[in-house]
């Protein structure tokens, strides 16, 4: 008897989900005695000395510059403005000193061969022995683009030999309308995919992405030794995924392995600029971070593989007391999850490998929106510093994440206090410092990492070729520096404004990220840039009262006053294509397999 068409259709329809395999994931207590831990067997030697050296060099630079400022202020009677300058100058200088020292260490590691930089993951000597789940949480994303990445990665995983062991899950928090399109796209991909691809949509998206992952762990986690967590815009090669899974099998005390993703699918001028900066300067900073992080590295929430059992026993997140933005669900959950893993004794490492990518917001406007969400989460970290049992390096990671956003209002206060000195002091501190060695040290700390990145790119024939040659590298750095100078004050004001909104109780919300390029007209952003333009005019007017101070403030004033045009021009896909054609912002091609380079042009 021939099977009916209905029977044949049922047989050809892939299962939406596998059988459930429940795994307990208890909510963690943040106070009281810490839980028992296991022995970390992958901790590098000499970590304490490395960390103390990093901190000591940072403090020496910051204290030297602060002492010079204090000597300048001591020439006159100290007033309230002078005290404000002293209070904000020390942490600001310590911040840029820390970034420079970290990059200098990374530069030495790369240029001396102490760290190989981005490398391919070695192919495993034997096949995997345990199952691995690749998890892609999505929230109202572009359906075609998302499932296109799913199919690309599924094929790459199969080509790398991972098909018998690796399943792919799309975990949706999308609304019902988008969910219907996702389900239709999933069915098409699941039928074509060489590995199992599953799809699940939550009707109640409690706790956002961490709640999405936790729900999967509790329903299916027991069936999988590891889970590789992606974002909706992530792209990873099968070689990288299979290689990371093999590392986790060979090193059973590792709870999490974080990659350093590079930017892909850059189209607008802003994306191409950020992509170049990531490829040119990012490896230096990353190599420095690896040098001192060791087995206490951080988690960035995506493009990382996690031991499922370790995550379940360590990372059940509680809600913070109070209302958002400072209370409620922990928003920047990833850094805290790595701290909780290490608290229980699991090692957390970072690796620099080829084949790990993510997309970047297409415009400064979209970048600022995403940054606002990250700020809320990082400010919550200040409440988590007192969690019992955390390793002191994990507390440092939490503090650095918050400090990254606190430095913007500190910088603005420093500028306002320096401007006030023009009217209330006969000897402005900023003017005096401009003639001292502090000016040159500041320029070195700010632009030194870019110089080191330039040297690193030019130091290898193969690397020069991958970046398009010496001429294109020099052109790109020459354009990157003025763009970065203009962008810095725009980010400063945007982050300060966001922090003020948080303090008065305005949460960031949860909206789908914009990933598609769109040109932003100048007039459409003028209204939301009122603070930028008013501050720009105020800083520019200082030249009427003190030309030397006006010269100091000119890059900041120019960046703020030009912000509408900077936002508009860099959002253009046409300008992105033109600058690339003219030889700017060339980067190495995307690698999705040994024989499958994908040009990122």
Coordinates of C-alpha atoms in Angstrom, one line a residue:
X1 CA 0.0 0.0 0.0
X2 CA 1.4 3.4 -1.0
X3 CA 1.5 6.0 1.8
X4 CA -0.9 8.8 1.5
X5 CA 0.3 12.3 0.7
X6 CA -0.5 13.4 4.2
X7 CA 1.7 10.7 5.6
X8 CA 4.5 11.6 3.2
X9 CA 4.2 15.3 4.2
X10 CA 4.3 14.3 7.9
X11 CA 7.4 12.2 7.4
X12 CA 9.2 15.1 5.6
X13 CA 8.4 17.7 8.2
X14 CA 11.3 18.1 10.6
X15 CA 10.7 18.0 14.3
X16 CA 10.3 21.5 15.7
X17 CA 12.0 20.4 19.0
X18 CA 13.8 17.4 20.3
X19 CA 12.6 15.4 23.3
X20 CA 13.0 17.4 26.5
X21 CA 15.9 16.7 28.9
X22 CA 15.3 18.7 32.1
X23 CA 18.2 20.2 34.0
X24 CA 17.8 22.0 37.3
X25 CA 19.0 25.6 37.3
X26 CA 18.6 27.1 40.8
X27 CA 18.5 30.8 41.5
X28 CA 21.8 31.9 43.0
X29 CA 22.1 33.7 46.3
X30 CA 24.3 36.8 46.2
X31 CA 25.0 36.9 49.9
X32 CA 26.1 34.3 52.5
X33 CA 28.8 31.7 52.2
X34 CA 29.9 31.1 48.6
X35 CA 29.1 27.7 47.0
X36 CA 31.8 24.9 47.0
X37 CA 34.2 25.1 44.1
X38 CA 36.3 22.8 41.9
X39 CA 40.0 22.9 41.2
X40 CA 41.0 25.1 38.3
X41 CA 43.7 23.2 36.3
X42 CA 44.1 25.7 33.4
X43 CA 45.3 28.8 35.3
X44 CA 48.4 30.3 33.7
X45 CA 51.6 30.8 35.7
X46 CA 52.5 34.2 37.1
X47 CA 49.1 35.8 36.8
X48 CA 49.3 37.7 40.1
X49 CA 52.6 39.3 39.1
X50 CA 51.1 40.3 35.7
X51 CA 48.0 41.8 37.3
X52 CA 50.0 43.7 39.9
X53 CA 52.3 45.1 37.1
X54 CA 49.3 46.3 35.1
X55 CA 47.8 48.0 38.1
X56 CA 51.1 49.5 39.2
X57 CA 52.0 51.0 35.8
X58 CA 48.5 52.5 35.6
X59 CA 48.7 54.1 39.0
X60 CA 52.2 55.4 38.3
X61 CA 51.1 57.3 35.2
X62 CA 47.9 58.6 36.8
X63 CA 49.6 59.7 40.0
X64 CA 52.4 61.4 38.1
X65 CA 49.9 63.5 36.0
X66 CA 47.7 64.2 39.0
X67 CA 50.7 65.4 41.0
X68 CA 51.6 67.8 38.2
X69 CA 48.0 69.2 38.2
X70 CA 48.1 69.6 42.0
X71 CA 51.4 71.6 41.7
X72 CA 49.8 73.8 39.1
X73 CA 46.8 74.5 41.2
X74 CA 49.0 75.2 44.3
X75 CA 50.3 78.4 42.7
X76 CA 47.1 80.1 43.7
X77 CA 44.6 79.7 46.5
X78 CA 42.7 76.5 45.9
X79 CA 39.0 77.1 45.2
X80 CA 35.9 74.9 44.6
X81 CA 36.6 74.6 40.8
X82 CA 40.2 73.4 41.5
X83 CA 38.8 70.7 43.9
X84 CA 36.4 69.5 41.2
X85 CA 39.3 69.3 38.7
X86 CA 41.4 67.2 41.1
X87 CA 38.5 64.9 41.9
X88 CA 37.7 64.0 38.2
X89 CA 41.2 64.2 36.8
X90 CA 42.7 61.3 38.6
X91 CA 40.2 58.6 37.6
X92 CA 40.1 60.0 34.0
X93 CA 43.8 59.8 33.7
X94 CA 43.9 56.4 35.3
X95 CA 41.3 55.2 32.8
X96 CA 43.3 56.2 29.7
X97 CA 46.5 54.9 31.4
X98 CA 44.9 51.5 31.9
X99 CA 43.8 51.3 28.3
X100 CA 47.3 52.3 27.1
X101 CA 49.2 49.9 29.4
X102 CA 46.8 47.0 28.4
X103 CA 47.4 47.8 24.7
X104 CA 51.2 48.2 25.1
X105 CA 51.3 44.7 26.8
X106 CA 49.2 43.2 24.0
X107 CA 51.4 44.9 21.3
X108 CA 54.5 43.5 22.9
X109 CA 52.9 40.0 23.0
X110 CA 52.0 40.2 19.3
X111 CA 55.1 41.8 17.9
X112 CA 57.5 39.6 19.9
X113 CA 55.6 36.4 19.1
X114 CA 54.6 35.8 22.7
X115 CA 51.0 35.5 21.4
X116 CA 50.2 34.4 17.9
X117 CA 47.2 36.6 17.4
X118 CA 44.2 35.3 15.6
X119 CA 44.7 31.7 14.6
X120 CA 42.7 28.8 13.3
X121 CA 41.5 26.4 15.9
X122 CA 43.4 23.1 15.4
X123 CA 41.3 20.3 14.0
X124 CA 40.6 17.8 16.8
X125 CA 42.6 14.6 16.7
X126 CA 39.4 12.6 17.3
X127 CA 35.7 13.1 16.8
X128 CA 33.6 14.7 19.5
X129 CA 32.2 12.4 22.2
X130 CA 29.4 14.6 23.6
X131 CA 26.5 16.6 22.1
X132 CA 26.7 20.3 21.6
X133 CA 23.8 22.8 21.1
X134 CA 24.3 26.0 19.2
X135 CA 21.8 28.6 20.5
X136 CA 20.7 31.7 18.6
X137 CA 18.3 33.9 20.6
X138 CA 16.3 36.2 18.4
X139 CA 13.9 39.1 19.0
X140 CA 12.0 40.6 16.0
X141 CA 15.0 40.3 13.7
X142 CA 15.1 40.4 9.9
X143 CA 13.9 36.8 9.2
X144 CA 15.6 36.2 5.9
X145 CA 19.0 37.5 7.1
X146 CA 18.8 35.6 10.4
X147 CA 17.9 32.2 8.9
X148 CA 20.4 32.8 6.1
X149 CA 23.1 32.9 8.8
X150 CA 21.6 29.8 10.4
X151 CA 21.8 27.8 7.2
X152 CA 25.3 29.1 6.4
X153 CA 26.6 28.0 9.8
X154 CA 24.8 24.6 9.7
X155 CA 26.5 23.8 6.4
X156 CA 29.9 24.9 7.7
X157 CA 29.4 22.8 10.9
X158 CA 28.6 19.7 8.7
X159 CA 31.7 20.4 6.5
X160 CA 33.8 20.5 9.6
X161 CA 32.6 17.1 10.7
X162 CA 30.3 18.2 13.5
X163 CA 26.9 17.1 12.1
X164 CA 26.6 13.9 14.3
X165 CA 27.1 15.8 17.5
X166 CA 25.9 19.4 17.0
X167 CA 22.3 20.6 16.9
X168 CA 21.1 24.2 16.2
X169 CA 18.4 25.9 18.2
X170 CA 16.7 29.2 17.2
X171 CA 15.2 30.5 20.4
X172 CA 12.7 33.2 19.6
X173 CA 11.3 36.0 21.8
X174 CA 9.6 37.7 18.8
X175 CA 6.0 38.8 18.7
X176 CA 3.4 36.6 17.1
X177 CA 3.4 38.2 13.7
X178 CA 7.2 37.9 13.3
X179 CA 7.0 34.4 14.9
X180 CA 4.9 33.2 12.0
X181 CA 7.4 34.3 9.5
X182 CA 10.2 32.8 11.5
X183 CA 8.5 29.4 11.7
X184 CA 8.0 29.4 7.9
X185 CA 11.7 30.2 7.4
X186 CA 12.7 27.6 10.0
X187 CA 10.8 24.9 8.2
X188 CA 12.5 25.7 4.9
X189 CA 16.0 25.8 6.5
X190 CA 15.4 22.7 8.6
X191 CA 14.5 20.7 5.5
X192 CA 17.6 21.9 3.7
X193 CA 20.1 21.8 6.6
X194 CA 22.6 19.0 6.9
X195 CA 22.3 19.2 10.7
X196 CA 19.3 19.2 13.0
X197 CA 17.8 22.8 13.3
X198 CA 15.1 23.4 15.9
X199 CA 12.9 26.3 16.6
X200 CA 11.0 27.5 19.7
X201 CA 9.1 30.8 20.4
X202 CA 8.3 31.9 23.9
X203 CA 4.9 33.6 24.3
X204 CA 6.1 35.3 27.5
X205 CA 9.7 36.6 27.1
X206 CA 10.5 36.8 30.8
X207 CA 14.0 38.2 31.7
X208 CA 14.8 38.8 28.0
X209 CA 17.8 37.0 26.6
X210 CA 19.1 35.5 29.9
X211 CA 15.6 34.2 30.6
X212 CA 15.4 32.8 27.1
X213 CA 18.7 30.9 27.6
X214 CA 17.7 29.7 31.1
X215 CA 14.4 28.4 29.8
X216 CA 16.2 26.3 27.2
X217 CA 18.7 25.0 29.9
X218 CA 15.8 23.9 32.1
X219 CA 14.0 22.1 29.3
X220 CA 16.8 20.6 27.2
X221 CA 20.1 21.2 28.9
X222 CA 20.7 17.7 30.3
X223 CA 21.0 16.3 26.7
X224 CA 24.0 18.6 25.8
X225 CA 27.5 18.8 27.3
X226 CA 28.0 22.3 26.0
X227 CA 26.0 25.1 24.5
X228 CA 27.5 27.6 22.1
X229 CA 25.7 30.9 22.5
X230 CA 25.2 33.4 19.6
X231 CA 23.5 36.6 19.0
X232 CA 21.1 37.1 16.1
X233 CA 23.8 38.8 14.1
X234 CA 26.6 36.3 14.9
X235 CA 28.4 34.2 12.3
X236 CA 30.9 31.5 13.2
X237 CA 32.7 28.9 11.0
X238 CA 32.1 25.2 11.6
X239 CA 35.8 24.8 12.2
X240 CA 35.7 27.3 15.0
X241 CA 32.6 25.7 16.6
X242 CA 33.9 22.1 16.3
X243 CA 37.3 23.2 17.5
X244 CA 36.0 25.0 20.6
X245 CA 33.8 22.0 21.4
X246 CA 36.9 19.7 21.3
X247 CA 38.8 22.1 23.6
X248 CA 35.9 21.9 26.1
X249 CA 36.1 18.1 26.0
X250 CA 39.9 18.0 26.5
X251 CA 39.8 20.5 29.4
X252 CA 36.9 19.5 31.7
X253 CA 37.6 22.3 34.2
X254 CA 36.8 25.0 31.7
X255 CA 33.3 26.3 32.2
X256 CA 33.3 29.0 29.4
X257 CA 35.4 29.8 26.4
X258 CA 34.9 33.3 24.9
X259 CA 36.1 34.2 21.4
X260 CA 36.9 37.7 20.2
X261 CA 34.5 38.3 17.3
X262 CA 35.4 40.6 14.4
X263 CA 32.9 42.7 12.5
X264 CA 31.3 41.4 9.3
X265 CA 28.7 42.5 6.7
X266 CA 29.9 46.2 6.9
X267 CA 28.1 48.4 4.4
X268 CA 27.8 51.9 5.7
X269 CA 30.7 54.2 6.2
X270 CA 30.3 53.9 10.0
X271 CA 30.3 50.1 9.8
X272 CA 33.4 50.0 7.6
X273 CA 35.2 52.5 9.9
X274 CA 34.3 50.4 13.0
X275 CA 35.3 47.2 11.2
X276 CA 38.7 48.5 10.3
X277 CA 39.3 49.8 13.8
X278 CA 38.3 46.5 15.2
X279 CA 40.7 44.6 13.0
X280 CA 43.5 47.1 13.2
X281 CA 43.6 47.9 17.0
X282 CA 41.3 45.2 18.5
X283 CA 43.9 42.4 18.4
X284 CA 46.4 44.5 20.5
X285 CA 43.8 45.2 23.2
X286 CA 42.6 41.6 23.1
X287 CA 46.1 40.2 23.5
X288 CA 46.7 42.4 26.5
X289 CA 43.4 41.4 28.0
X290 CA 44.2 37.7 27.5
X291 CA 47.6 38.3 29.1
X292 CA 46.2 39.4 32.5
X293 CA 42.7 37.8 32.5
X294 CA 43.9 34.2 32.4
X295 CA 41.3 31.8 33.9
X296 CA 39.2 34.8 35.1
X297 CA 38.3 36.1 31.7
X298 CA 34.9 37.7 30.9
X299 CA 31.8 36.6 29.0
X300 CA 30.5 38.9 26.3
X301 CA 27.2 37.0 25.9
X302 CA 27.7 35.6 22.4
X303 CA 30.2 33.8 20.2
X304 CA 31.2 31.7 23.3
X305 CA 30.9 28.1 24.3
X306 CA 29.6 27.2 27.8
X307 CA 29.6 24.0 29.7
X308 CA 25.8 23.4 30.2
X309 CA 26.0 21.7 33.6
X310 CA 28.4 24.4 35.0
X311 CA 26.1 27.2 33.7
X312 CA 23.0 25.5 35.2
X313 CA 24.6 25.1 38.7
X314 CA 26.2 28.5 38.8
X315 CA 24.2 31.1 36.8
X316 CA 20.6 31.2 37.8
X317 CA 20.1 34.9 38.0
X318 CA 18.0 36.6 40.7
X319 CA 16.2 39.8 40.3
X320 CA 17.7 42.9 41.9
X321 CA 15.5 44.7 44.5
X322 CA 13.8 47.9 43.3
X323 CA 12.5 49.0 39.9
X324 CA 14.4 49.4 36.6
X325 CA 16.8 50.9 35.5
X326 CA 18.9 50.0 38.6
X327 CA 16.7 47.1 39.9
X328 CA 14.8 44.3 38.3
X329 CA 16.3 41.7 35.9
X330 CA 20.1 41.9 35.5
X331 CA 20.5 43.4 32.1
X332 CA 24.2 43.0 31.3
X333 CA 24.1 39.4 32.5
X334 CA 27.0 38.0 30.7
X335 CA 29.9 39.5 32.7
X336 CA 28.2 38.6 35.9
X337 CA 27.6 35.0 34.7
X338 CA 31.3 34.6 34.1
X339 CA 31.9 35.8 37.6
X340 CA 29.4 33.3 39.0
X341 CA 31.0 30.5 37.0
X342 CA 34.4 31.4 38.4
X343 CA 32.9 31.7 41.9
X344 CA 32.0 28.0 41.8
X345 CA 35.5 27.2 40.5
X346 CA 35.0 26.8 36.8
X347 CA 37.7 28.4 34.6
X348 CA 36.7 31.1 32.1
X349 CA 39.1 31.7 29.3
X350 CA 39.2 33.9 26.2
X351 CA 40.7 32.8 22.8
X352 CA 41.6 34.7 19.7
X353 CA 40.6 32.5 16.8
X354 CA 39.6 33.0 13.2
X355 CA 36.0 32.3 12.2
X356 CA 34.1 34.3 14.8
X357 CA 32.1 37.3 13.6
X358 CA 29.3 39.7 14.5
X359 CA 27.6 42.6 12.8
X360 CA 27.8 46.2 14.0
X361 CA 25.0 48.9 14.2
X362 CA 24.8 50.7 10.8
X363 CA 24.8 54.2 12.2
X364 CA 25.9 56.3 15.2
X365 CA 22.2 56.7 16.1
X366 CA 21.8 52.9 16.3
X367 CA 25.1 52.5 18.1
X368 CA 24.0 55.0 20.8
X369 CA 20.7 53.1 21.3
X370 CA 22.5 49.9 21.9
X371 CA 25.0 51.6 24.1
X372 CA 22.1 52.9 26.2
X373 CA 21.0 49.4 27.0
X374 CA 24.6 48.3 27.8
X375 CA 25.0 51.3 30.1
X376 CA 21.9 50.3 32.2
X377 CA 23.3 46.8 32.6
X378 CA 26.8 48.0 33.5
X379 CA 25.5 50.5 36.1
X380 CA 23.7 47.5 37.7
X381 CA 27.1 45.9 38.1
X382 CA 27.9 48.5 40.8
X383 CA 25.2 46.8 42.9
X384 CA 26.8 43.4 42.3
X385 CA 30.3 44.2 43.4
X386 CA 29.5 43.0 46.9
X387 CA 28.4 39.5 45.8
X388 CA 30.0 37.0 48.1
X389 CA 32.7 34.7 46.9
X390 CA 33.6 36.5 43.7
X391 CA 37.2 36.4 42.5
X392 CA 38.8 39.9 42.8
X393 CA 39.5 39.9 39.1
X394 CA 35.9 39.4 38.3
X395 CA 35.0 42.3 40.6
X396 CA 37.6 44.3 38.5
X397 CA 35.7 43.3 35.3
X398 CA 32.4 44.5 36.8
X399 CA 34.0 47.8 37.9
X400 CA 35.7 48.4 34.6
X401 CA 32.4 47.9 32.8
X402 CA 30.7 50.5 34.9
X403 CA 33.7 52.9 34.7
X404 CA 33.6 52.8 30.9
X405 CA 30.3 54.8 31.2
X406 CA 31.1 56.9 34.2
X407 CA 34.2 58.4 32.4
X408 CA 31.9 60.3 30.0
X409 CA 30.3 62.5 32.7
X410 CA 33.7 62.8 34.4
X411 CA 35.2 64.1 31.2
X412 CA 32.3 66.6 30.7
X413 CA 32.7 67.8 34.3
X414 CA 36.5 68.3 33.7
X415 CA 35.8 70.3 30.6
X416 CA 33.1 72.5 32.2
X417 CA 35.4 73.1 35.3
X418 CA 38.3 74.0 33.0
X419 CA 36.0 76.4 31.0
X420 CA 34.9 78.0 34.3
X421 CA 38.5 78.7 35.2
X422 CA 38.7 81.0 32.3
X423 CA 36.3 83.3 34.1
X424 CA 37.1 82.7 37.7
X425 CA 40.9 82.1 37.8
X426 CA 43.8 84.1 36.5
X427 CA 45.8 81.0 35.9
X428 CA 43.7 78.3 34.3
X429 CA 45.0 74.8 35.0
X430 CA 44.3 73.5 31.5
X431 CA 46.4 76.3 30.0
X432 CA 49.3 75.6 32.3
X433 CA 49.2 71.9 31.7
X434 CA 49.2 72.5 27.9
X435 CA 52.8 73.7 28.2
X436 CA 54.0 70.8 30.4
X437 CA 54.9 67.2 29.7
X438 CA 51.4 66.1 30.8
X439 CA 50.1 67.2 27.3
X440 CA 52.5 65.0 25.5
X441 CA 51.8 62.1 27.9
X442 CA 48.1 62.5 27.3
X443 CA 48.5 62.4 23.5
X444 CA 50.7 59.3 23.8
X445 CA 48.1 57.5 26.0
X446 CA 45.3 58.5 23.7
X447 CA 46.9 57.8 20.3
X448 CA 49.6 55.3 21.3
X449 CA 47.3 52.3 20.7
X450 CA 46.5 53.5 17.2
X451 CA 50.3 53.9 16.5
X452 CA 50.9 50.4 17.8
X453 CA 48.2 49.0 15.7
X454 CA 49.7 50.7 12.6
X455 CA 53.1 49.3 13.4
X456 CA 51.6 45.8 13.9
X457 CA 49.8 45.9 10.6
X458 CA 52.9 47.0 8.7
X459 CA 55.3 44.6 10.5
X460 CA 54.3 41.5 8.4
X461 CA 54.2 41.1 4.7
X462 CA 51.2 38.7 4.9
X463 CA 49.4 41.1 7.2
X464 CA 50.0 44.1 5.0
X465 CA 48.5 42.1 2.1
X466 CA 45.5 41.1 4.1
X467 CA 44.8 44.8 4.9
X468 CA 45.1 45.8 1.2
X469 CA 48.8 46.9 1.2
X470 CA 50.8 49.7 2.9
X471 CA 49.1 52.6 1.0
X472 CA 45.6 51.5 2.0
X473 CA 46.7 51.0 5.6
X474 CA 48.2 54.5 5.9
X475 CA 45.1 56.0 4.2
X476 CA 42.8 54.2 6.5
X477 CA 44.6 55.2 9.7
X478 CA 44.9 58.8 8.4
X479 CA 41.1 58.9 8.1
X480 CA 40.3 56.9 11.2
X481 CA 42.1 59.4 13.6
X482 CA 40.2 62.6 12.7
X483 CA 36.9 60.6 12.6
X484 CA 37.7 59.2 16.1
X485 CA 38.5 62.7 17.4
X486 CA 35.1 64.0 16.1
X487 CA 33.3 61.0 17.5
X488 CA 34.7 61.1 21.0
X489 CA 32.8 64.2 22.3
X490 CA 29.6 63.0 20.5
X491 CA 29.8 59.8 22.6
X492 CA 30.7 61.7 25.7
X493 CA 27.5 63.8 25.6
X494 CA 25.3 60.9 24.5
X495 CA 26.5 58.7 27.4
X496 CA 26.2 61.5 29.9
X497 CA 22.6 62.2 28.8
X498 CA 21.8 58.5 29.0
X499 CA 23.2 58.3 32.5
X500 CA 21.1 61.3 33.6
X501 CA 18.0 59.7 32.2
X502 CA 18.8 56.5 34.2
X503 CA 19.3 58.5 37.4
X504 CA 15.9 60.0 37.1
X505 CA 14.4 56.5 36.5
X506 CA 14.0 56.2 32.8
X507 CA 14.9 52.6 31.7
X508 CA 16.3 51.7 28.3
X509 CA 13.4 49.4 27.3
X510 CA 13.8 46.5 24.9
X511 CA 13.4 47.2 21.2
X512 CA 14.5 45.2 18.3
X513 CA 17.9 46.2 17.1
X514 CA 18.2 48.0 13.7
X515 CA 20.7 46.1 11.5
X516 CA 19.7 47.3 8.1
X517 CA 21.5 50.3 6.5
X518 CA 19.5 53.5 6.1
X519 CA 20.7 56.9 5.2
X520 CA 19.9 59.4 8.0
X521 CA 19.2 63.0 6.9
X522 CA 20.8 65.9 8.8
X523 CA 17.5 67.5 9.6
X524 CA 16.1 64.3 11.2
X525 CA 18.8 64.3 13.9
X526 CA 19.0 68.0 14.8
X527 CA 16.3 67.8 17.4
X528 CA 17.9 65.0 19.4
X529 CA 21.3 66.7 19.2
X530 CA 20.3 70.0 21.0
X531 CA 22.7 69.3 23.9
X532 CA 25.6 68.6 21.6
X533 CA 25.1 71.7 19.6
X534 CA 24.6 74.0 22.6
X535 CA 27.7 72.7 24.3
X536 CA 29.6 73.0 21.0
X537 CA 28.7 76.6 20.8
X538 CA 29.6 77.2 24.4
X539 CA 33.0 75.6 24.0
X540 CA 33.7 77.4 20.7
X541 CA 32.9 80.8 22.3
X542 CA 35.8 80.3 24.8
X543 CA 38.2 81.4 22.0
X544 CA 36.8 85.0 22.4
X545 CA 37.9 85.1 26.0
X546 CA 41.1 83.0 25.9
X547 CA 42.5 82.0 22.4
X548 CA 44.8 79.3 23.9
X549 CA 42.0 77.7 25.8
X550 CA 39.9 78.0 22.7
X551 CA 42.5 76.1 20.8
X552 CA 42.4 73.3 23.4
X553 CA 38.7 73.1 23.1
X554 CA 38.5 73.3 19.3
X555 CA 38.5 69.5 18.6
X556 CA 35.7 69.1 21.1
X557 CA 33.7 72.0 19.8
X558 CA 34.2 70.9 16.2
X559 CA 33.1 67.3 17.0
X560 CA 29.9 68.6 18.8
X561 CA 29.0 71.2 16.2
X562 CA 29.6 68.8 13.3
X563 CA 27.7 65.9 14.9
X564 CA 24.6 66.1 12.6
X565 CA 26.8 65.8 9.5
X566 CA 29.0 63.2 11.1
X567 CA 26.0 61.0 11.9
X568 CA 24.4 61.6 8.5
X569 CA 27.4 61.0 6.3
X570 CA 28.7 57.9 8.2
X571 CA 25.2 56.3 7.9
X572 CA 25.5 56.3 4.2
X573 CA 25.9 53.0 2.4
X574 CA 26.9 54.8 -0.8
X575 CA 29.8 56.6 1.0
X576 CA 30.8 53.4 2.6
X577 CA 31.1 51.8 -0.9
X578 CA 32.9 54.8 -2.3
X579 CA 35.5 55.0 0.5
X580 CA 36.2 51.3 0.1
X581 CA 36.6 51.8 -3.6
X582 CA 39.1 54.6 -2.9
X583 CA 41.2 52.4 -0.8
X584 CA 40.0 53.1 2.7
X585 CA 39.1 50.7 5.5
X586 CA 40.1 47.4 3.8
X587 CA 40.1 44.4 6.2
X588 CA 41.0 40.7 5.9
X589 CA 38.3 38.5 4.3
X590 CA 35.8 36.6 6.4
X591 CA 36.7 32.9 6.8
X592 CA 33.9 30.4 7.2
X593 CA 36.0 27.3 6.4
X594 CA 39.4 26.3 5.3
X595 CA 38.5 26.6 1.6
X596 CA 35.6 29.1 1.9
X597 CA 36.8 32.7 2.3
X598 CA 34.0 35.2 2.0
X599 CA 35.0 38.7 0.7
X600 CA 33.7 41.4 3.1
X601 CA 33.6 44.3 0.7

